[in-house]
XYZ file of C-alpha atoms in Angstrom:
298
model
C -0.321 0.367 -0.203
C 1.754 3.351 -0.892
C 2.498 5.558 1.697
C 0.402 9.282 1.332
C 2.733 12.121 2.187
C 0.597 15.513 3.693
C 3.759 17.709 3.835
C 6.749 18.689 1.541
C 9.917 16.908 1.997
C 13.214 16.522 0.073
C 12.693 12.624 -0.180
C 8.897 12.734 -0.881
C 8.661 15.723 -3.156
C 7.906 14.131 -6.618
C 5.230 12.019 -4.856
C 3.421 15.480 -3.042
C 3.684 17.255 -6.285
C 1.989 15.135 -8.396
C -0.417 13.547 -5.803
C -2.020 17.325 -6.031
C -2.880 16.595 -9.889
C -5.142 13.217 -8.966
C -8.078 14.902 -9.490
C -7.262 16.703 -13.082
C -10.156 16.080 -15.444
C -7.595 15.862 -18.773
C -5.850 12.845 -18.423
C -3.645 13.816 -20.858
C -2.901 16.976 -19.299
C -2.320 15.051 -16.229
C 0.331 12.632 -17.571
C 2.371 15.397 -19.096
C 2.424 17.287 -15.871
C 3.466 14.394 -13.722
C 6.264 13.802 -16.080
C 7.609 17.206 -16.287
C 7.358 17.321 -12.734
C 8.948 14.363 -12.028
C 11.922 15.096 -14.601
C 12.320 18.522 -13.144
C 12.463 17.303 -9.739
C 15.140 14.776 -10.586
C 17.245 17.364 -12.503
C 17.236 19.925 -9.366
C 18.086 17.073 -7.268
C 20.537 15.952 -9.097
C 22.292 19.358 -9.645
C 21.760 21.022 -6.336
C 21.387 24.793 -7.835
C 21.681 27.867 -5.733
C 19.273 29.664 -4.749
C 21.398 32.650 -6.687
C 21.720 29.787 -9.877
C 18.078 29.037 -9.488
C 16.864 33.034 -9.418
C 19.289 33.155 -12.650
C 17.427 30.417 -14.182
C 14.290 31.919 -13.686
C 15.750 35.366 -15.188
C 16.854 33.639 -18.122
C 13.481 32.048 -19.095
C 11.987 35.819 -18.094
C 14.224 37.496 -20.144
C 13.770 34.649 -23.087
C 9.520 35.146 -22.882
C 9.988 39.078 -22.908
C 12.201 38.750 -25.953
C 9.352 37.089 -27.827
C 7.032 39.382 -30.236
C 5.667 38.873 -33.752
C 8.948 38.567 -35.260
C 10.777 37.265 -33.241
C 10.404 33.430 -30.948
C 13.204 33.239 -28.558
C 11.536 30.211 -27.086
C 11.422 28.512 -30.438
C 14.945 29.200 -30.754
C 15.878 28.051 -27.365
C 13.943 24.516 -28.204
C 16.021 24.386 -31.208
C 19.766 24.999 -30.027
C 18.892 22.340 -27.509
C 17.259 19.969 -29.963
C 14.268 19.753 -28.450
C 13.010 20.710 -31.690
C 14.370 18.194 -34.198
C 13.592 15.434 -31.307
C 9.652 16.501 -31.389
C 9.963 16.564 -35.496
C 11.459 13.419 -35.338
C 8.920 11.741 -32.870
C 5.956 13.047 -34.971
C 7.248 11.960 -38.587
C 8.507 8.159 -38.258
C 7.702 6.994 -41.722
C 8.761 4.794 -44.376
C 11.988 5.343 -45.948
C 11.364 7.080 -49.416
C 9.602 10.380 -48.683
C 11.204 13.555 -48.131
C 12.591 13.803 -44.557
C 11.354 16.458 -42.504
C 13.027 19.052 -39.953
C 12.702 22.102 -38.159
C 10.352 24.879 -38.990
C 12.155 27.609 -37.235
C 11.081 30.818 -35.936
C 11.181 32.930 -39.396
C 7.941 31.284 -41.179
C 5.512 33.502 -41.995
C 2.125 32.327 -42.757
C 0.397 33.842 -46.008
C 3.345 34.250 -48.365
C 2.751 35.590 -51.670
C 1.486 33.337 -54.340
C 3.723 33.546 -56.935
C 3.888 32.159 -60.916
C 6.086 29.468 -61.676
C 9.381 30.731 -62.557
C 9.124 33.429 -60.684
C 12.272 35.681 -58.633
C 11.588 35.823 -55.025
C 14.682 38.039 -54.461
C 13.794 41.393 -55.174
C 16.518 44.372 -55.539
C 19.132 43.146 -53.370
C 22.431 41.229 -53.537
C 23.548 37.837 -53.521
C 24.289 35.402 -56.470
C 21.620 33.807 -58.905
C 20.156 30.892 -58.743
C 17.930 28.743 -60.178
C 15.798 25.942 -57.917
C 14.012 23.335 -59.667
C 12.346 20.083 -58.909
C 9.240 17.920 -59.249
C 6.746 16.916 -56.260
C 6.128 13.023 -56.654
C 5.001 10.159 -54.511
C 6.195 7.327 -53.346
C 5.709 5.516 -56.544
C 7.289 7.817 -58.157
C 4.057 9.582 -59.504
C 4.171 13.317 -59.986
C 1.688 15.386 -58.115
C -0.334 17.793 -59.528
C -1.951 21.049 -57.142
C 1.198 20.246 -54.828
C 2.064 23.987 -53.076
C 5.882 24.692 -52.105
C 6.122 27.435 -49.599
C 9.517 28.783 -49.879
C 11.462 31.267 -47.663
C 15.091 31.733 -47.091
C 17.509 34.493 -45.604
C 19.357 36.925 -47.514
C 23.038 37.270 -48.913
C 23.385 39.178 -45.256
C 22.064 35.972 -43.223
C 18.745 37.871 -42.664
C 15.122 37.267 -42.995
C 12.513 39.857 -44.303
C 11.040 40.242 -40.665
C 14.596 41.005 -39.375
C 14.359 43.927 -41.730
C 11.373 45.335 -40.939
C 11.293 48.781 -42.829
C 14.452 48.212 -44.700
C 13.685 45.105 -46.898
C 10.003 44.382 -48.769
C 8.012 42.424 -46.859
C 7.060 38.905 -48.695
C 10.864 39.071 -49.657
C 12.802 36.059 -50.688
C 9.146 33.747 -49.956
C 7.072 32.483 -52.291
C 3.953 30.168 -52.613
C 4.486 27.829 -55.967
C 1.760 25.559 -57.360
C 2.872 22.438 -59.099
C 1.235 21.407 -62.733
C 0.060 18.463 -63.545
C 3.916 17.329 -64.377
C 4.403 18.135 -60.149
C 7.091 20.366 -61.535
C 8.637 23.584 -60.032
C 10.837 26.334 -60.629
C 11.750 29.184 -59.468
C 14.527 32.337 -59.158
C 16.001 33.491 -55.964
C 20.134 33.732 -54.488
C 22.352 31.308 -53.366
C 21.856 30.449 -49.670
C 24.542 31.377 -47.488
C 25.392 29.682 -44.020
C 24.654 32.597 -41.376
C 24.088 32.846 -37.560
C 21.122 32.585 -35.767
C 20.059 35.517 -33.757
C 22.702 35.897 -30.601
C 22.263 38.893 -29.307
C 19.451 37.610 -26.547
C 19.327 34.867 -23.869
C 19.756 32.020 -26.795
C 23.310 33.589 -27.645
C 24.318 34.280 -24.442
C 23.587 30.542 -23.711
C 26.002 29.005 -26.576
C 28.271 31.436 -26.000
C 28.582 29.809 -22.261
C 28.554 26.395 -23.850
C 31.591 27.361 -26.235
C 29.319 27.063 -29.131
C 28.744 28.667 -32.311
C 25.542 30.142 -33.444
C 26.039 29.153 -37.203
C 23.673 27.356 -39.466
C 24.527 25.696 -42.633
C 23.357 27.262 -45.952
C 19.813 25.964 -46.473
C 16.080 27.060 -47.932
C 12.808 26.538 -46.279
C 10.274 24.561 -47.694
C 6.824 23.514 -46.929
C 5.391 20.919 -49.386
C 1.529 20.018 -49.616
C -0.753 18.461 -51.639
C -4.270 17.032 -51.089
C -4.542 13.564 -49.941
C -0.973 13.366 -48.931
C 0.918 13.987 -45.555
C 2.915 17.408 -45.841
C 6.348 17.872 -45.121
C 8.213 20.699 -43.292
C 11.769 20.805 -44.868
C 15.370 22.305 -46.321
C 17.680 21.768 -48.611
C 20.930 22.373 -47.815
C 24.272 22.832 -49.604
C 26.314 19.990 -49.320
C 29.559 21.971 -49.543
C 28.691 23.710 -46.528
C 31.234 23.720 -43.352
C 28.624 24.112 -41.132
C 26.847 20.536 -41.851
C 27.573 18.521 -39.344
C 27.647 21.630 -36.598
C 24.363 22.962 -37.074
C 23.419 25.367 -34.218
C 20.034 24.089 -34.234
C 20.910 20.406 -35.292
C 18.494 20.549 -38.681
C 21.026 18.903 -41.096
C 19.980 15.065 -42.567
C 21.997 13.803 -44.918
C 19.004 12.995 -47.304
C 18.519 17.117 -47.392
C 21.550 17.830 -49.216
C 22.083 19.318 -52.610
C 24.431 19.866 -55.238
C 24.323 23.642 -56.001
C 26.441 23.967 -59.297
C 27.618 26.530 -61.302
C 26.217 26.320 -65.011
C 25.664 28.714 -67.904
C 22.787 26.340 -69.325
C 21.380 28.994 -72.141
C 17.912 28.034 -72.123
C 17.304 28.354 -68.166
C 19.278 31.513 -68.338
C 16.792 32.524 -71.195
C 13.573 32.054 -69.040
C 14.895 33.812 -66.132
C 16.846 36.732 -67.862
C 20.290 35.987 -66.771
C 23.454 36.514 -68.485
C 26.581 34.500 -67.720
C 27.117 31.879 -65.454
C 24.492 31.373 -62.397
C 23.932 28.676 -59.922
C 21.116 25.856 -60.008
C 20.023 22.959 -57.513
C 17.757 20.413 -58.558
C 15.433 18.777 -55.823
C 12.731 16.581 -55.563
C 10.148 16.403 -53.414
C 8.460 12.656 -52.371
C 5.036 12.842 -50.471
C 3.911 10.114 -49.027
C -0.320 9.452 -48.808
C -2.048 10.515 -45.543
C -2.954 6.939 -44.948
C 0.660 5.675 -44.974
C 1.942 8.393 -42.771
C -1.245 7.298 -40.481
C -0.173 4.028 -40.166
C 3.544 4.973 -39.515
C 2.932 6.975 -36.483
């Protein structure tokens, strides 16, 4: 028979606190909070923080929340650099081999990206080397998926997203929503992505500094690929030559997402995109699995 603890003590702290949850009407909430309390109390008992250290931890979390606004989410950044975002993603996207791998959403996605015609240039009036991105959206049987949407976004040549330069760069710059035709193909023009540091002027940056970790992400382009009847995927493509692939600050790299960015002077592609001389090109296909397959694999 379990012993009922009435008053708080160090030894019985977990049982005392979780015991207060026993009448919670939401079983899932009770399960989650029982685990959180248990793990937190176990960590505190192992670390044995001083009162000063605990107040510093609270101040860190307070400051993290204070830095969050409509254009910056410091808590997502914290989740990213601790590897929690990728772990949650891995748990929620277990699937058979063949479908495009998922990775972190990141803190700079914006709902409602402008829909653009196929082949459009999403880079407006700024530096960077021109790049043409193309490929095909297919299902796991290799059939093209028509009507698929590709929500695309990326940082500029300075490593900044449009929401980080409000009033300086046009809203919607380096973003776009493209829709495939019956052949499943997509193509657009942009600039070659560069490796860049995540925002390091806040609490997350100080944490990385204290752990002697760099803040850099390897060069990449973000995609959300979706189609009716298929499980959508949040993913990236990465420049396979980038020096930060094995040390991505947010642990987002997967080998299957490495892509070959090549210099070319293909005259037909250049004509379609109004380019002179050499430019960069990358071809990347995306494979979606049926919603029923995704549900069975979950």
